[in-house]
């Protein structure tokens, strides 16, 4: 969980001017990363496990995904609300390390968001 603590700290630092100590956008960012990871794993498994690639269960998946989104957000909100000062003391880093991990976080977010596009470009060819 330290990875998500660090992502929360960096995002809350970035959004501090607008959000202050509450850091609601940082909580949403951590939630989005977690949910997109779960969704990408599901899409990868459903593509190979179901003959119709999981399309038959589309409405159930959407309902479960929305419920999971709410649950994960509430858990993250309870975990991170008001912990900015605590995490700020824990993560002291140099400028070079800050840049490296910032680029790593943004790259991970982009990969998780665009993973379905990459996955379908590799495996999503329709059969003639």
C-alpha positions as a printed Julia matrix, in Angstrom:
128×3 Matrix{Float64}:
   0.0     0.0     0.0
   3.01    2.32    0.21
   2.84    2.83   -3.55
  -0.64    4.29   -3.28
   0.41    6.33   -0.24
   3.13    7.88   -2.39
   0.76    8.49   -5.31
  -1.68   10.14   -2.91
   1.07   12.3    -1.44
   2.33   13.43   -4.85
  -1.18   14.1    -6.19
  -2.23   15.96   -3.05
   0.93   18.07   -3.29
   0.08   18.86   -6.92
  -3.55   19.76   -6.14
  -2.86   21.36   -2.73
  -3.57   24.91   -3.9
  -7.15   24.01   -4.89
  -8.0    21.16   -2.49
  -6.04   21.97    0.66
  -5.64   19.31    3.34
  -8.67   17.29    2.17
  -7.04   16.37   -1.16
 -10.21   15.01   -2.72
  -8.73   14.97   -6.24
  -5.78   12.94   -4.99
  -8.18   10.41   -3.46
 -10.01   10.17   -6.78
  -6.71    9.7    -8.62
  -5.66    6.81   -6.37
  -9.13    5.31   -6.77
  -8.94    5.65  -10.56
  -5.57    3.92  -10.7
  -6.83    1.04   -8.58
 -10.09    0.67  -10.51
  -8.42    0.84  -13.92
  -5.95   -1.84  -12.82
  -8.81   -4.13  -11.74
 -10.73   -3.37  -14.94
  -7.7    -4.1   -17.13
  -7.15   -7.45  -15.42
 -10.83   -8.3   -15.88
 -10.77   -7.33  -19.56
  -7.69   -9.46  -20.15
  -9.23  -12.5   -18.48
 -12.69  -12.04  -20.02
 -11.25  -11.74  -23.51
  -9.77  -15.22  -23.35
 -12.16  -16.93  -20.91
 -15.48  -16.15  -22.6
 -16.29  -17.03  -26.17
 -18.07  -13.71  -26.68
 -15.33  -11.86  -24.74
 -17.72  -11.18  -21.85
 -20.21   -9.15  -23.9
 -23.12  -11.26  -22.66
 -22.49  -10.06  -19.1
 -21.96   -6.41  -20.01
 -24.72   -4.96  -17.81
 -23.69   -7.04  -14.8
 -20.07   -5.99  -15.25
 -21.01   -2.31  -15.42
 -23.14   -2.57  -12.27
 -20.38   -4.43  -10.4
 -17.76   -1.98  -11.63
 -19.79    1.0   -10.41
 -20.36   -0.64   -7.02
 -16.64   -1.44   -6.8
 -15.81    2.17   -7.69
 -17.95    3.47   -4.84
 -16.55    0.94   -2.36
 -12.92    1.64   -3.3
 -13.5     5.4    -3.15
 -15.04    5.16    0.32
 -12.16    2.96    1.53
  -9.59    5.39    0.1
 -11.42    8.37    1.57
 -11.4     6.79    5.01
  -7.73    5.87    4.64
  -6.34    9.14    3.22
  -8.62   11.93    4.41
  -6.53   14.35    6.45
  -3.26   12.36    6.19
  -1.39   14.84    4.0
   0.84   16.14    6.82
   1.69   12.62    7.99
   2.67   11.5     4.5
   4.55   14.71    3.81
   6.87   13.89    6.7
   7.37   10.33    5.48
   8.28   11.11    1.86
  11.27   13.45    1.78
  13.06   13.17   -1.56
  15.53   14.89   -3.85
  14.49   16.8    -6.95
  15.84   14.11   -9.31
  13.95   11.37   -7.49
  10.8    13.5    -7.47
  11.0    13.96  -11.26
  11.71   10.26  -11.87
   8.81    9.03   -9.76
   6.51   11.73  -11.15
   7.21   10.53  -14.69
   6.72    6.94  -13.52
   3.32    7.76  -11.99
   2.11    9.58  -15.11
   3.39    6.75  -17.34
   1.59    4.17  -15.23
  -1.64    6.15  -15.34
  -1.44    6.47  -19.13
  -0.65    2.78  -19.54
  -3.57    1.71  -17.35
  -5.93    4.04  -19.2
  -4.83    3.0   -22.7
  -4.23   -0.68  -21.92
  -7.51   -1.82  -23.54
  -6.49   -0.08  -26.78
  -3.07   -1.78  -26.76
  -4.59   -5.12  -25.82
  -7.23   -5.03  -28.54
  -4.71   -3.93  -31.15
  -2.71   -7.07  -30.38
  -5.47   -9.63  -29.81
  -8.66   -8.04  -31.09
  -8.41   -8.93  -34.73
 -11.67  -10.32  -36.02
 -11.61  -13.7   -37.71
 -12.59  -13.8   -41.4
